[in-house]
């Protein structure tokens, strides 16, 4: 059902937002403590995690066509 798929995709986009928001908050805290290298590591990991989730959302229509 298309409606269910849209809800699933929306949930994944919310998860991406949450990942990025929380990691950015963590990185800002590190920067305020003078830990720039740690902030960079946090942001790089968040970028990878969000990108993987984005790719999985983008691939969903292809999976539906294959089914």
Coordinates of N, CA and C in Angstrom, one line a residue:
X1 N 0.8 -1.2 0.0 CA 0.0 0.0 0.0 C 0.9 1.2 0.0
X2 N 0.6 2.2 -0.9 CA 1.4 3.4 -1.0 C 1.4 4.2 0.2
X3 N 0.2 4.3 0.9 CA 0.1 5.1 2.1 C 1.1 4.6 3.2
X4 N 1.1 3.3 3.3 CA 2.0 2.7 4.3 C 3.5 3.0 4.0
X5 N 3.8 2.9 2.7 CA 5.2 3.2 2.3 C 5.6 4.6 2.6
X6 N 4.6 5.5 2.4 CA 4.9 7.0 2.6 C 5.1 7.2 4.1
X7 N 4.4 6.5 5.0 CA 4.5 6.6 6.4 C 5.9 6.0 6.8
X8 N 6.3 4.9 6.2 CA 7.6 4.3 6.5 C 8.7 5.2 6.1
X9 N 8.6 5.8 4.9 CA 9.6 6.7 4.5 C 9.7 8.0 5.4
X10 N 8.5 8.5 5.8 CA 8.5 9.6 6.7 C 9.1 9.3 8.0
X11 N 8.9 8.1 8.5 CA 9.6 7.7 9.8 C 11.1 7.6 9.6
X12 N 11.6 7.2 8.5 CA 13.0 7.2 8.2 C 13.6 8.6 8.1
X13 N 12.8 9.5 7.5 CA 13.3 10.9 7.4 C 13.3 11.5 8.8
X14 N 12.3 11.2 9.7 CA 12.4 11.7 11.0 C 13.6 11.1 11.8
X15 N 13.9 9.9 11.5 CA 15.1 9.3 12.1 C 16.3 10.0 11.7
X16 N 16.4 10.3 10.4 CA 17.6 11.0 9.9 C 17.7 12.3 10.6
X17 N 16.6 13.0 10.7 CA 16.6 14.3 11.3 C 17.1 14.2 12.8
X18 N 16.6 13.2 13.5 CA 17.0 13.0 14.9 C 18.5 12.7 15.0
X19 N 19.0 11.8 14.1 CA 20.4 11.5 14.1 C 21.2 12.7 14.0
X20 N 20.9 13.5 12.9 CA 21.7 14.7 12.6 C 21.6 15.8 13.7
X21 N 20.3 16.0 14.2 CA 20.1 17.0 15.3 C 20.9 16.6 16.5
X22 N 20.8 15.4 17.0 CA 21.5 15.0 18.2 C 23.0 15.0 18.0
X23 N 23.5 14.5 16.9 CA 25.0 14.5 16.7 C 25.5 16.0 16.6
X24 N 24.8 16.8 15.9 CA 25.2 18.2 15.8 C 25.3 18.8 17.2
X25 N 24.3 18.5 18.0 CA 24.3 19.0 19.4 C 25.5 18.5 20.2
X26 N 25.8 17.2 20.0 CA 27.0 16.6 20.6 C 28.3 17.3 20.1
X27 N 28.3 17.6 18.8 CA 29.5 18.2 18.2 C 29.7 19.7 18.8
X28 N 28.6 20.4 18.9 CA 28.6 21.7 19.4 C 29.2 21.7 20.8
X29 N 28.7 20.8 21.6 CA 29.2 20.6 23.0 C 30.7 20.3 23.0
X30 N 31.2 19.5 22.1 CA 32.6 19.2 22.0 C 33.4 20.5 21.6
X31 N 32.9 21.2 20.7 CA 33.5 22.5 20.3 C 33.6 23.5 21.4
X32 N 32.6 23.5 22.2 CA 32.6 24.5 23.3 C 33.6 24.1 24.4
X33 N 34.0 22.8 24.4 CA 35.1 22.3 25.3 C 36.5 22.3 24.6
X34 N 36.5 22.8 23.4 CA 37.8 22.8 22.7 C 38.2 21.5 22.1
X35 N 37.3 20.6 21.9 CA 37.6 19.3 21.3 C 37.1 19.2 19.8
X36 N 37.8 20.0 19.0 CA 37.4 20.1 17.6 C 37.6 18.7 16.9
X37 N 38.6 18.0 17.2 CA 38.8 16.7 16.5 C 37.7 15.7 16.8
X38 N 37.3 15.7 18.0 CA 36.1 14.8 18.4 C 34.8 15.3 17.7
X39 N 34.6 16.6 17.7 CA 33.4 17.2 17.0 C 33.4 16.7 15.5
X40 N 34.6 16.8 14.9 CA 34.7 16.4 13.5 C 34.3 14.9 13.3
X41 N 34.8 14.1 14.2 CA 34.5 12.6 14.2 C 33.0 12.4 14.4
X42 N 32.4 13.1 15.3 CA 31.0 12.9 15.5 C 30.2 13.3 14.3
X43 N 30.6 14.4 13.7 CA 29.8 14.9 12.5 C 30.1 14.0 11.3
X44 N 31.3 13.5 11.1 CA 31.5 12.6 10.0 C 30.7 11.3 10.2
X45 N 30.7 10.7 11.4 CA 29.9 9.5 11.6 C 28.4 9.8 11.4
X46 N 27.9 10.9 11.8 CA 26.5 11.3 11.6 C 26.2 11.4 10.2
X47 N 27.1 12.0 9.4 CA 26.9 12.1 8.0 C 26.8 10.8 7.3
X48 N 27.6 9.9 7.7 CA 27.6 8.5 7.1 C 26.3 7.8 7.5
X49 N 25.9 7.9 8.7 CA 24.7 7.2 9.2 C 23.5 7.7 8.5
X50 N 23.4 9.0 8.4 CA 22.2 9.6 7.8 C 22.2 9.3 6.3
X51 N 23.4 9.3 5.7 CA 23.4 9.0 4.2 C 23.0 7.6 4.0
X52 N 23.4 6.6 4.8 CA 23.0 5.2 4.6 C 21.5 5.1 4.7
X53 N 20.9 5.8 5.7 CA 19.5 5.7 5.8 C 18.8 6.4 4.6
X54 N 19.3 7.5 4.2 CA 18.8 8.2 3.0 C 18.8 7.2 1.8
X55 N 19.9 6.6 1.6 CA 20.0 5.6 0.4 C 19.0 4.5 0.6
X56 N 18.8 4.0 1.8 CA 17.8 2.9 1.9 C 16.4 3.4 1.6
X57 N 16.1 4.7 1.9 CA 14.8 5.3 1.6 C 14.7 5.4 0.1
X58 N 15.7 5.9 -0.5 CA 15.7 6.1 -2.0 C 15.6 4.8 -2.7
X59 N 16.0 3.7 -2.2 CA 16.0 2.4 -2.8 C 14.6 1.7 -2.7
X60 N 13.8 2.2 -1.8 CA 12.5 1.5 -1.5 C 11.6 1.4 -2.7
X61 N 11.4 2.5 -3.6 CA 10.6 2.3 -4.7 C 11.1 1.2 -5.7
X62 N 12.5 1.1 -5.8 CA 13.1 0.1 -6.6 C 12.7 -1.3 -6.1
X63 N 12.8 -1.5 -4.8 CA 12.4 -2.8 -4.2 C 11.0 -3.1 -4.5
X64 N 10.1 -2.1 -4.4 CA 8.7 -2.4 -4.6 C 8.4 -2.8 -6.1
X65 N 9.2 -2.2 -7.0 CA 9.0 -2.6 -8.4 C 9.5 -4.0 -8.7
X66 N 10.5 -4.5 -7.9 CA 11.0 -5.8 -8.1 C 10.1 -6.9 -7.5
X67 N 9.3 -6.5 -6.5 CA 8.4 -7.4 -5.9 C 7.3 -7.9 -6.7

